[in-house]
CSV table of C-alpha atoms in Angstrom, one decimal:
chain,number,residue,atom,x,y,z
A,1,MET,CA,-0.2,0.3,0.1
A,2,ILE,CA,1.2,3.2,-1.1
A,3,PRO,CA,1.3,5.8,1.5
A,4,THR,CA,-0.6,9.1,0.8
A,5,ASP,CA,1.4,12.5,0.1
A,6,PRO,CA,1.2,14.8,2.6
A,7,SER,CA,1.4,17.9,0.7
A,8,THR,CA,-1.4,16.6,-1.6
A,9,PRO,CA,-4.1,17.6,-2.3
A,10,GLU,CA,-6.7,14.8,-1.5
A,11,ALA,CA,-4.2,14.2,2.2
A,12,ASN,CA,-5.0,18.6,2.9
A,13,LYS,CA,-8.3,17.9,2.2
A,14,GLN,CA,-8.2,15.4,5.2
A,15,SER,CA,-6.5,17.6,7.8
A,16,VAL,CA,-9.1,20.0,6.7
A,17,GLN,CA,-12.0,17.5,7.1
A,18,SER,CA,-9.8,16.2,10.5
A,19,ARG,CA,-9.4,19.3,12.3
A,20,ALA,CA,-13.3,20.9,12.4
A,21,LEU,CA,-13.8,17.6,13.4
A,22,ASP,CA,-12.3,18.4,16.6
A,23,TRP,CA,-13.5,21.9,16.8
A,24,MET,CA,-17.3,20.0,16.4
A,25,LEU,CA,-16.6,18.0,19.4
A,26,ILE,CA,-15.2,21.0,21.8
A,27,ILE,CA,-17.4,22.9,20.4
A,28,PHE,CA,-20.8,20.4,21.5
A,29,SER,CA,-18.7,19.6,24.8
A,30,LEU,CA,-18.5,23.0,26.0
A,31,LEU,CA,-22.0,23.1,25.0
A,32,GLY,CA,-22.9,20.1,26.6
A,33,TRP,CA,-20.9,21.8,30.1
A,34,GLY,CA,-22.5,25.4,29.4
A,35,ILE,CA,-26.3,23.6,29.6
A,36,VAL,CA,-24.4,21.6,32.9
A,37,THR,CA,-24.2,24.6,34.5
A,38,LEU,CA,-27.5,26.4,34.2
A,39,VAL,CA,-29.0,23.6,35.0
A,40,LEU,CA,-26.7,23.9,38.7
A,41,TYR,CA,-27.2,27.2,38.9
A,42,LEU,CA,-31.2,26.9,38.5
A,43,VAL,CA,-30.3,23.4,41.2
A,44,ALA,CA,-29.1,26.1,43.3
A,45,THR,CA,-31.5,28.9,43.2
A,46,ILE,CA,-33.9,26.4,43.6
A,47,GLY,CA,-32.6,25.6,46.8
A,48,THR,CA,-30.9,28.8,47.9
A,49,LEU,CA,-34.8,30.2,47.7
A,50,VAL,CA,-36.1,27.6,49.2
A,51,LEU,CA,-34.4,27.7,52.4
A,52,THR,CA,-34.4,31.2,52.9
A,53,GLU,CA,-37.5,31.4,52.9
A,54,SER,CA,-37.7,28.4,54.9
A,55,SER,CA,-37.1,29.2,59.4
A,56,VAL,CA,-33.9,27.5,58.8
A,57,ALA,CA,-32.8,31.1,57.6
A,58,SER,CA,-35.3,33.5,60.0
A,59,TRP,CA,-32.7,32.2,63.5
A,60,LEU,CA,-30.4,34.8,62.7
A,61,GLN,CA,-31.9,38.7,64.1
A,62,THR,CA,-31.2,40.8,62.2
A,63,ASP,CA,-33.2,43.9,64.3
A,64,ASN,CA,-30.5,44.7,67.0
A,65,PHE,CA,-27.3,44.7,65.0
A,66,SER,CA,-26.0,48.3,63.8
A,67,ASP,CA,-25.8,49.2,60.3
A,68,GLY,CA,-22.0,48.3,60.1
A,69,SER,CA,-22.5,44.9,61.4
A,70,LEU,CA,-25.1,44.5,59.4
A,71,ALA,CA,-22.9,45.7,55.9
A,72,LEU,CA,-20.2,42.9,56.8
A,73,LEU,CA,-22.6,40.1,57.4
A,74,HIS,CA,-23.7,40.5,53.4
A,75,VAL,CA,-20.2,41.6,52.7
A,76,THR,CA,-20.1,38.0,53.9
A,77,ILE,CA,-23.3,36.2,52.7
A,78,LEU,CA,-21.7,37.6,49.4
A,79,SER,CA,-18.6,36.9,49.2
A,80,VAL,CA,-20.2,32.7,50.8
A,81,ILE,CA,-21.6,32.8,47.4
A,82,ALA,CA,-18.7,34.1,45.2
A,83,ALA,CA,-16.7,31.4,47.0
A,84,ALA,CA,-18.8,29.2,45.5
A,85,PHE,CA,-19.1,30.3,42.5
A,86,VAL,CA,-15.5,30.1,41.8
A,87,SER,CA,-15.2,26.9,43.3
A,88,TYR,CA,-17.6,25.6,40.3
A,89,GLY,CA,-14.9,27.4,38.0
A,90,LEU,CA,-12.0,25.2,40.0
A,91,LEU,CA,-13.9,22.7,39.8
A,92,LEU,CA,-15.3,22.3,36.5
A,93,ALA,CA,-11.4,22.6,35.0
A,94,ALA,CA,-10.3,20.3,36.6
A,95,VAL,CA,-12.7,18.1,34.3
A,96,SER,CA,-12.8,19.3,31.3
A,97,ARG,CA,-9.6,20.5,31.0
A,98,LYS,CA,-9.9,22.8,28.2
A,99,SER,CA,-8.0,25.9,28.0
A,100,VAL,CA,-9.7,29.0,30.5
A,101,PRO,CA,-10.3,30.9,27.3
A,102,LEU,CA,-12.5,28.1,25.7
A,103,LEU,CA,-14.6,27.3,29.3
A,104,ALA,CA,-15.4,30.6,30.1
A,105,PHE,CA,-18.5,29.8,27.2
A,106,THR,CA,-19.4,27.7,29.7
A,107,SER,CA,-20.8,30.5,31.6
A,108,LEU,CA,-22.1,32.2,29.0
A,109,PRO,CA,-25.5,30.9,29.1
A,110,VAL,CA,-26.2,31.5,32.7
A,111,LEU,CA,-25.2,35.2,31.6
A,112,PHE,CA,-27.4,35.1,28.7
A,113,VAL,CA,-30.3,33.9,29.8
A,114,GLY,CA,-30.2,36.3,33.1
A,115,VAL,CA,-29.7,39.7,31.2
A,116,TYR,CA,-33.3,38.6,28.5
A,117,LEU,CA,-34.9,38.0,31.6
A,118,TRP,CA,-34.2,41.6,33.4
A,119,TYR,CA,-34.0,43.1,29.8
A,120,SER,CA,-37.7,41.9,29.7
A,121,CYS,CA,-38.7,42.9,33.1
A,122,TYR,CA,-37.2,46.3,33.4
A,123,LEU,CA,-38.7,47.2,29.1
A,124,GLY,CA,-42.0,46.1,31.3
A,125,SER,CA,-40.9,48.5,34.8
A,126,SER,CA,-42.0,51.7,35.5
A,127,PRO,CA,-41.0,54.2,38.7
A,128,MET,CA,-43.8,52.7,41.1
A,129,ASP,CA,-42.0,49.8,40.3
A,130,GLY,CA,-39.1,50.5,41.8
A,131,PHE,CA,-37.2,46.4,41.7
A,132,ALA,CA,-40.0,44.8,43.3
A,133,GLY,CA,-43.4,42.4,42.6
A,134,GLU,CA,-44.9,41.7,39.9
A,135,THR,CA,-42.8,43.2,37.0
A,136,TRP,CA,-39.6,42.1,38.3
A,137,PHE,CA,-41.3,38.2,40.2
A,138,ILE,CA,-39.2,36.2,37.0
A,139,TYR,CA,-35.6,37.7,37.2
A,140,LEU,CA,-36.4,37.9,41.3
A,141,ILE,CA,-37.0,34.5,41.1
A,142,TYR,CA,-33.8,33.4,38.3
A,143,VAL,CA,-31.0,35.3,41.0
A,144,SER,CA,-32.8,34.9,43.9
A,145,TRP,CA,-29.9,33.8,46.3
A,146,ALA,CA,-29.1,37.5,46.2
A,147,THR,CA,-32.1,38.6,47.3
A,148,HIS,CA,-32.4,39.2,50.5
A,149,GLY,CA,-29.0,41.7,49.3
A,150,PHE,CA,-30.9,43.7,47.6
A,151,ASP,CA,-33.4,43.7,50.6
A,152,TYR,CA,-31.0,45.0,51.9
A,153,ILE,CA,-29.5,47.4,49.2
A,154,ARG,CA,-31.9,49.3,48.0
A,155,HIS,CA,-32.3,50.7,51.8
A,156,TYR,CA,-29.3,52.8,51.0
A,157,VAL,CA,-29.2,54.1,47.8
A,158,SER,CA,-31.7,55.7,45.7
A,159,GLY,CA,-35.1,54.0,44.2
A,160,GLY,CA,-33.8,54.2,40.9
A,161,TRP,CA,-30.2,52.4,41.0
A,162,MET,CA,-32.1,49.6,41.9
A,163,PRO,CA,-33.4,47.3,38.6
A,164,PHE,CA,-28.9,48.1,37.5
A,165,ILE,CA,-27.8,46.7,41.2
A,166,GLY,CA,-29.6,44.2,40.5
A,167,LEU,CA,-28.6,43.2,37.0
A,168,ALA,CA,-24.6,43.1,38.7
A,169,ALA,CA,-26.4,40.2,39.8
A,170,SER,CA,-26.0,38.6,35.8
A,171,PHE,CA,-23.0,38.7,35.9
A,172,LEU,CA,-21.0,37.6,39.3
A,173,PRO,CA,-21.6,33.5,38.6
A,174,THR,CA,-20.5,34.4,35.4
A,175,LEU,CA,-17.1,36.4,36.4
A,176,CYS,CA,-16.4,34.2,39.2
A,177,GLY,CA,-16.6,31.0,36.8
A,178,ILE,CA,-14.3,32.5,35.2
A,179,LEU,CA,-12.4,33.6,37.5
A,180,GLY,CA,-12.0,30.3,39.0
A,181,THR,CA,-11.2,28.7,35.6
A,182,SER,CA,-8.3,31.3,35.6
A,183,LEU,CA,-7.0,30.9,39.1
A,184,TYR,CA,-6.6,26.3,38.0
A,185,SER,CA,-4.6,27.1,34.8
A,186,ILE,CA,-2.8,30.1,36.4
A,187,THR,CA,-1.9,27.8,40.0
A,188,SER,CA,-0.8,24.3,37.4
A,189,SER,CA,2.2,26.0,35.9
A,190,TRP,CA,3.1,27.2,39.8
A,191,SER,CA,4.6,24.9,43.1
A,192,TRP,CA,1.6,26.2,44.6
A,193,SER,CA,-1.3,23.0,44.4
A,194,ARG,CA,-4.8,23.2,42.8
A,195,LEU,CA,-6.0,22.3,47.1
A,196,ASN,CA,-3.9,24.9,48.4
A,197,THR,CA,-6.1,27.3,45.9
A,198,LEU,CA,-9.2,26.0,47.2
A,199,ILE,CA,-8.9,26.3,50.8
A,200,SER,CA,-7.4,30.3,50.1
A,201,VAL,CA,-10.8,31.1,47.7
A,202,ILE,CA,-12.6,29.3,51.3
A,203,ALA,CA,-10.8,31.5,53.6
A,204,ILE,CA,-12.0,34.0,52.4
A,205,PRO,CA,-15.4,34.3,53.6
A,206,CYS,CA,-13.9,32.7,57.1
A,207,CYS,CA,-11.8,35.7,57.3
A,208,MET,CA,-15.0,37.5,56.7
A,209,THR,CA,-17.1,35.8,59.1
A,210,LEU,CA,-14.3,36.7,62.0
A,211,CYS,CA,-15.5,40.3,61.2
A,212,PHE,CA,-18.6,40.1,60.9
A,213,GLY,CA,-18.7,38.3,64.3
A,214,VAL,CA,-16.6,41.5,66.0
A,215,SER,CA,-19.0,43.2,64.8
A,216,LEU,CA,-21.2,42.5,67.2
A,217,LEU,CA,-18.9,42.3,70.5
A,218,ILE,CA,-18.6,46.5,68.8
A,219,PRO,CA,-20.6,48.9,71.5
A,220,SER,CA,-23.3,50.8,70.1
A,221,PHE,CA,-24.4,54.9,71.2
A,222,ALA,CA,-27.3,56.0,70.3
A,223,GLU,CA,-28.4,59.5,71.7
A,224,PHE,CA,-32.0,57.8,73.2
A,225,THR,CA,-32.7,54.0,74.1
A,226,PRO,CA,-35.5,52.1,72.9
A,227,GLN,CA,-37.2,52.9,75.6
A,228,SER,CA,-36.7,56.5,76.1
A,229,TYR,CA,-37.9,57.9,72.7
A,230,PRO,CA,-40.6,60.1,72.7
A,231,LYS,CA,-43.8,58.3,70.8
A,232,VAL,CA,-43.5,60.3,67.5
A,233,ASP,CA,-45.8,60.4,64.5
A,234,GLY,CA,-46.6,62.4,61.3
A,235,ALA,CA,-48.0,63.0,58.2
A,236,THR,CA,-47.3,60.2,56.0
A,237,ALA,CA,-44.9,62.9,53.3
A,238,ALA,CA,-43.1,63.0,56.8
A,239,ILE,CA,-42.3,58.7,57.4
A,240,HIS,CA,-39.0,59.5,56.0
A,241,LEU,CA,-37.4,61.5,58.6
A,242,GLY,CA,-39.8,59.6,61.4
A,243,GLN,CA,-37.3,57.3,60.0
A,244,GLU,CA,-34.1,59.4,59.8
A,245,LEU,CA,-34.9,60.2,63.5
A,246,ALA,CA,-35.1,56.7,65.0
A,247,HIS,CA,-32.2,55.5,62.8
A,248,GLN,CA,-29.3,58.5,63.7
A,249,LEU,CA,-30.8,58.7,67.6
A,250,GLU,CA,-32.1,55.7,68.4
A,251,GLY,CA,-29.5,53.7,65.9
A,252,MET,CA,-31.8,52.1,64.8
A,253,ASN,CA,-30.7,50.2,61.0
A,254,ARG,CA,-32.1,51.9,58.5
A,255,PRO,CA,-34.2,47.6,57.2
A,256,LYS,CA,-35.3,48.1,61.3
A,257,THR,CA,-37.0,51.9,60.7
A,258,GLU,CA,-38.9,50.8,57.2
A,259,ARG,CA,-40.7,48.0,59.0
A,260,ALA,CA,-41.0,49.8,62.4
A,261,VAL,CA,-41.7,53.2,62.5
A,262,SER,CA,-44.6,54.0,60.5
A,263,PHE,CA,-47.0,57.0,60.7
A,264,SER,CA,-50.8,57.3,61.1
A,265,THR,CA,-51.6,60.6,58.3
A,266,THR,CA,-51.6,63.7,60.2
A,267,HIS,CA,-55.3,64.3,61.2
A,268,ASN,CA,-55.0,61.4,63.2
A,269,ALA,CA,-51.3,62.1,64.5
A,270,TYR,CA,-53.6,65.8,65.5
A,271,VAL,CA,-55.6,63.7,68.2
A,272,ASN,CA,-52.8,60.9,69.1
A,273,LEU,CA,-51.0,64.1,70.2
A,274,ILE,CA,-54.0,65.9,72.4
A,275,SER,CA,-54.9,62.0,74.3
A,276,LYS,CA,-51.6,61.7,75.2
A,277,LYS,CA,-50.6,58.5,72.5
A,278,ALA,CA,-48.0,60.4,71.0
A,279,ASP,CA,-45.1,62.9,72.7
A,280,LEU,CA,-44.5,64.5,69.0
A,281,ILE,CA,-45.8,64.6,66.3
A,282,LEU,CA,-44.4,66.2,62.5
A,283,VAL,CA,-47.7,67.7,60.5
A,284,ALA,CA,-48.7,70.3,58.3
A,285,GLY,CA,-50.8,73.3,60.2
A,286,PRO,CA,-53.5,72.2,62.2
A,287,SER,CA,-57.4,73.1,60.7
A,288,ASP,CA,-60.1,74.8,62.4
A,289,GLU,CA,-61.4,71.1,64.1
A,290,GLU,CA,-57.8,70.1,64.9
A,291,GLN,CA,-57.2,73.0,66.5
A,292,LEU,CA,-61.4,73.2,68.4
A,293,LEU,CA,-59.9,69.5,70.1
A,294,ALA,CA,-57.3,70.5,71.7
A,295,LYS,CA,-58.7,73.7,73.1
A,296,GLU,CA,-61.5,71.6,74.3
A,297,SER,CA,-59.2,69.1,75.8
A,298,GLY,CA,-57.4,71.8,77.2
A,299,VAL,CA,-54.2,71.0,75.4
A,300,ILE,CA,-52.2,73.5,74.2
A,301,LEU,CA,-51.1,73.2,70.7
A,302,LYS,CA,-46.8,74.0,70.4
A,303,LEU,CA,-45.8,74.3,67.1
A,304,THR,CA,-42.0,75.3,65.6
A,305,PRO,CA,-41.7,74.9,61.7
A,306,ILE,CA,-38.6,72.9,61.1
A,307,GLY,CA,-39.1,72.4,57.0
A,308,LYS,CA,-41.0,73.6,54.0
A,309,ASP,CA,-41.8,71.5,51.2
A,310,ALA,CA,-44.2,72.3,48.2
A,311,PHE,CA,-47.7,72.8,47.5
A,312,ILE,CA,-48.0,71.7,44.1
A,313,PHE,CA,-50.7,70.4,41.3
A,314,LEU,CA,-50.3,67.3,39.3
A,315,ILE,CA,-52.0,66.9,35.7
A,316,HIS,CA,-52.3,64.1,33.7
A,317,HIS,CA,-49.1,64.1,31.5
A,318,ASN,CA,-50.8,63.9,27.9
A,319,ASN,CA,-52.5,67.3,29.1
A,320,PRO,CA,-50.5,70.8,27.2
A,321,ILE,CA,-50.7,73.0,29.8
A,322,GLU,CA,-47.4,73.4,31.7
A,323,SER,CA,-48.3,76.9,33.8
A,324,LEU,CA,-51.3,77.3,35.9
A,325,THR,CA,-51.8,81.0,37.3
A,326,LEU,CA,-52.4,81.2,40.9
A,327,GLN,CA,-56.2,82.9,40.1
A,328,GLN,CA,-56.2,80.0,37.4
A,329,ILE,CA,-56.0,77.5,40.6
A,330,GLN,CA,-58.4,78.6,43.0
A,331,ALA,CA,-62.0,79.4,39.8
A,332,ILE,CA,-60.9,75.7,39.2
A,333,TYR,CA,-61.4,74.8,42.5
A,334,SER,CA,-64.7,76.9,43.3
A,335,GLY,CA,-66.2,76.0,40.3
A,336,THR,CA,-65.8,79.0,38.3
A,337,ILE,CA,-63.5,77.6,35.7
A,338,HIS,CA,-65.3,74.3,33.8
A,339,ASN,CA,-63.2,73.9,30.7
A,340,TRP,CA,-59.0,73.9,30.0
A,341,GLN,CA,-59.6,75.2,26.7
A,342,GLU,CA,-60.3,78.8,29.4
A,343,VAL,CA,-57.4,78.6,30.5
A,344,GLY,CA,-55.5,78.1,27.9
A,345,GLY,CA,-56.1,74.1,26.8
A,346,ASN,CA,-57.7,71.5,25.2
A,347,ASN,CA,-61.4,71.9,24.6
A,348,GLU,CA,-62.1,69.3,28.3
A,349,ALA,CA,-64.6,69.4,30.8
A,350,ILE,CA,-62.0,70.0,34.0
A,351,THR,CA,-62.5,67.2,36.7
A,352,SER,CA,-61.2,67.9,39.9
A,353,PHE,CA,-60.1,65.8,42.0
A,354,GLN,CA,-60.0,66.6,47.0
A,355,ARG,CA,-58.8,65.0,49.8
A,356,GLU,CA,-60.4,63.4,52.9
A,357,PRO,CA,-61.1,66.4,55.2
A,358,ASN,CA,-58.7,67.8,58.0
A,359,SER,CA,-55.7,65.4,55.7
A,360,GLY,CA,-52.8,67.6,55.7
A,361,SER,CA,-52.8,68.4,52.1
A,362,GLN,CA,-56.5,69.0,52.8
A,363,THR,CA,-56.2,70.9,55.3
A,364,TYR,CA,-53.4,73.7,52.9
A,365,MET,CA,-55.4,73.8,50.4
A,366,GLU,CA,-58.7,75.2,52.4
A,367,THR,CA,-57.2,77.5,53.9
A,368,LYS,CA,-53.5,78.6,51.9
A,369,VAL,CA,-54.7,78.2,48.3
A,370,MET,CA,-58.3,79.4,48.9
A,371,LYS,CA,-58.1,82.8,50.5
A,372,GLY,CA,-60.7,83.4,50.8
A,373,HIS,CA,-62.7,80.9,48.5
A,374,SER,CA,-65.0,79.1,48.2
A,375,LEU,CA,-63.9,75.6,47.9
A,376,MET,CA,-66.4,73.5,46.0
A,377,THR,CA,-68.4,70.6,47.2
A,378,ALA,CA,-66.8,67.7,45.4
A,379,ALA,CA,-68.3,65.0,44.2
A,380,ARG,CA,-67.9,61.0,46.3
A,381,GLU,CA,-65.7,59.7,43.6
A,382,HIS,CA,-63.5,63.3,43.1
A,383,LYS,CA,-63.0,62.7,47.2
A,384,ILE,CA,-59.9,60.7,47.2
A,385,THR,CA,-58.8,59.2,50.3
A,386,GLY,CA,-54.7,59.2,50.8
A,387,MET,CA,-52.1,60.8,48.9
A,388,GLY,CA,-50.7,58.0,46.9
A,389,GLY,CA,-54.5,58.2,46.2
A,390,MET,CA,-54.5,60.9,44.8
A,391,ILE,CA,-51.3,60.8,42.4
A,392,ASP,CA,-52.2,57.4,41.1
A,393,LYS,CA,-56.0,59.4,40.6
A,394,VAL,CA,-55.0,61.9,38.4
A,395,ALA,CA,-52.6,59.5,36.4
A,396,GLU,CA,-54.9,56.9,35.9
A,397,TYR,CA,-58.1,58.6,35.5
A,398,THR,CA,-60.2,57.1,32.4
A,399,ASN,CA,-60.1,60.3,30.3
A,400,ALA,CA,-57.2,60.7,30.3
A,401,ASN,CA,-55.8,64.1,30.0
A,402,ASN,CA,-59.1,66.0,32.7
A,403,ALA,CA,-57.4,65.3,35.7
A,404,ILE,CA,-56.0,67.4,38.4
A,405,GLY,CA,-55.3,67.0,41.6
A,406,TYR,CA,-53.1,68.6,44.4
A,407,SER,CA,-49.9,67.0,47.2
A,408,PHE,CA,-46.3,67.9,48.4
A,409,TYR,CA,-43.9,67.9,46.4
A,410,TYR,CA,-41.7,65.8,47.7
A,411,TYR,CA,-44.2,63.4,49.0
A,412,ALA,CA,-45.2,62.9,45.0
A,413,ASN,CA,-41.3,64.1,43.0
A,414,GLU,CA,-39.2,61.1,45.9
A,415,MET,CA,-42.3,58.8,47.8
A,416,HIS,CA,-45.1,58.2,44.9
A,417,ARG,CA,-43.3,59.7,41.8
A,418,ARG,CA,-45.9,58.6,38.4
A,419,GLN,CA,-44.5,58.4,35.3
A,420,GLY,CA,-48.7,58.9,34.8
A,421,VAL,CA,-48.8,62.8,35.9
A,422,LYS,CA,-47.0,65.4,35.4
A,423,PHE,CA,-46.3,68.7,38.1
A,424,VAL,CA,-47.2,72.1,36.9
A,425,LYS,CA,-45.7,75.5,37.0
A,426,LEU,CA,-47.4,78.1,39.4
A,427,ASN,CA,-47.0,81.5,37.9
A,428,GLY,CA,-44.5,80.5,35.3
A,429,ILE,CA,-42.2,79.2,38.6
A,430,GLN,CA,-41.5,75.0,38.5
A,431,SER,CA,-41.6,73.4,42.2
A,432,ASN,CA,-38.5,72.2,43.1
A,433,LYS,CA,-35.9,72.7,46.3
A,434,ASP,CA,-33.7,75.7,44.9
A,435,ASN,CA,-37.5,77.7,44.1
A,436,ILE,CA,-38.6,76.5,47.8
A,437,ARG,CA,-34.8,77.5,49.0
A,438,ASN,CA,-35.0,80.9,48.0
A,439,GLY,CA,-39.0,81.0,48.8
A,440,SER,CA,-39.8,82.1,44.8
A,441,TYR,CA,-42.4,79.0,44.3
A,442,PRO,CA,-46.0,80.5,45.3
A,443,LEU,CA,-47.4,77.8,47.6
A,444,THR,CA,-44.3,76.6,50.4
A,445,ALA,CA,-45.8,74.4,52.9
A,446,VAL,CA,-44.6,75.1,56.2
A,447,LEU,CA,-43.8,71.5,57.7
A,448,TYR,CA,-43.9,71.8,61.8
A,449,ALA,CA,-42.3,69.4,64.8
A,450,VAL,CA,-45.7,69.9,67.3
A,451,THR,CA,-45.8,69.0,70.6
A,452,ARG,CA,-47.6,69.9,73.6
A,453,ASP,CA,-46.9,73.3,75.7
A,454,GLU,CA,-46.6,72.1,79.0
A,455,GLU,CA,-43.6,69.3,78.3
A,456,PRO,CA,-41.4,70.2,81.2
A,457,GLN,CA,-37.8,71.2,79.9
A,458,ASP,CA,-35.6,68.0,81.0
A,459,GLU,CA,-37.9,65.6,78.8
A,460,SER,CA,-37.1,63.2,76.5
A,461,THR,CA,-39.0,65.6,73.9
A,462,SER,CA,-38.2,68.6,74.5
A,463,ARG,CA,-34.2,67.1,73.8
A,464,LEU,CA,-35.2,65.5,70.3
A,465,LEU,CA,-37.3,69.0,69.5
A,466,SER,CA,-34.3,70.9,70.1
A,467,TRP,CA,-32.1,68.7,68.6
A,468,LEU,CA,-34.7,68.8,65.1
A,469,LEU,CA,-34.2,73.0,65.9
A,470,SER,CA,-29.8,72.0,65.1
A,471,ALA,CA,-27.0,71.8,62.9
A,472,LYS,CA,-28.0,68.0,62.5
A,473,GLY,CA,-31.4,67.9,63.2
A,474,ALA,CA,-31.9,70.3,59.8
A,475,ALA,CA,-28.8,68.1,58.0
A,476,ALA,CA,-31.3,64.9,59.0
A,477,ILE,CA,-33.7,66.9,57.5
A,478,GLU,CA,-32.6,69.1,54.0
A,479,LYS,CA,-32.0,64.4,54.0
A,480,SER,CA,-35.3,63.0,54.1
A,481,GLY,CA,-36.4,65.1,51.2
A,482,PHE,CA,-37.5,68.5,52.9
A,483,VAL,CA,-35.0,71.9,53.0
A,484,PRO,CA,-34.9,73.2,56.8
A,485,ILE,CA,-35.5,75.9,57.8
A,486,GLN,CA,-32.4,78.1,58.7
């Protein structure tokens, strides 16, 4: 038999076919490992979800941790998860013995599926969704190993950043897997054994666990103890200030403040203060009915101004109106103007929503906005309970363009922001912090710290009131979204 000459065309063809076959085998092998990686990821994720939702994970009570200890706890958990992904990368490299660049492709299915799910959820989300709820349900299931971290981080960053922080969870498994395979390749040329590499990877979460344990031994200091801290109540718009006070003065960590601190709305807060169920309330000025209730109860209300906010008017975002005058607002709500065409808009009847009596925004509307003009009686379906309900009605009203309502700037812009509404300029002036601060916006609402005037000066309530009027208090008020009164 005459051997084939390797330089002949037929030999070259066989060589090319052989290389193509080798590459096909490699590709199918990597594809198989990619599918295995994805399946193992899904199994581990579902297992993590079941574990964290069970009583097994509830043994660790975090409410009494400081912010520092809580941060170290979540970094420790993240390091454990990262170490698991890196260890899988090491194991994959040891079993398959492929090159690092090729093994990188085996982790890509996890990344691609995650990014696809994230993008699909992001397209269907709105500012009101934040990074939770039904819109993000599928993606949060896919990255359920990270959901406790998301619940922690959301208390320390702006809500607008949360979807993008959540996106990082899609990249972590892939990056850690690539790191693991890279470490396997690098250490193969060292005298350092691969077992030592694995031990080093595991040592990182062990060190973090030790740091977390040490942080629990560090004593915390706060202005008030849970027993001496006054009973604070207030308006819905002031809830973030109440949480900030509990965080700074009582030493409560931020996740706990959201669960533990709640306010009962303006009117109920006044009732609680007058009946001595609250020691200090953070609200707008009292209505005539609330003043009468205090007088009948023999209570003198002490109103201390601590911050400023803007009283704003909202319309549907499809409404072409950009600015109204105060006189036009008064005419709309007194029933003199009935059609948007009368103020430069479309030929549509105006539907004006109002709040329930004695709410902070309704009291401000009656006393500060109307100024002697009679506020028309609203139909039952146009009288809204809750500040968020007012904004939702304007955003979602059936006839879209013809609705108008009112709220406070901070609440509507930060706490309950909706894409379907826009803020009307008043006398051509936009509502924003700068215009609230310099006084150019026409309707500035004052936030009061209200107490009973008979409180002794050495009591905890007086100490809290003095702190609110200090530089630290002003910083807390600013951080909570209001403009402090200097």
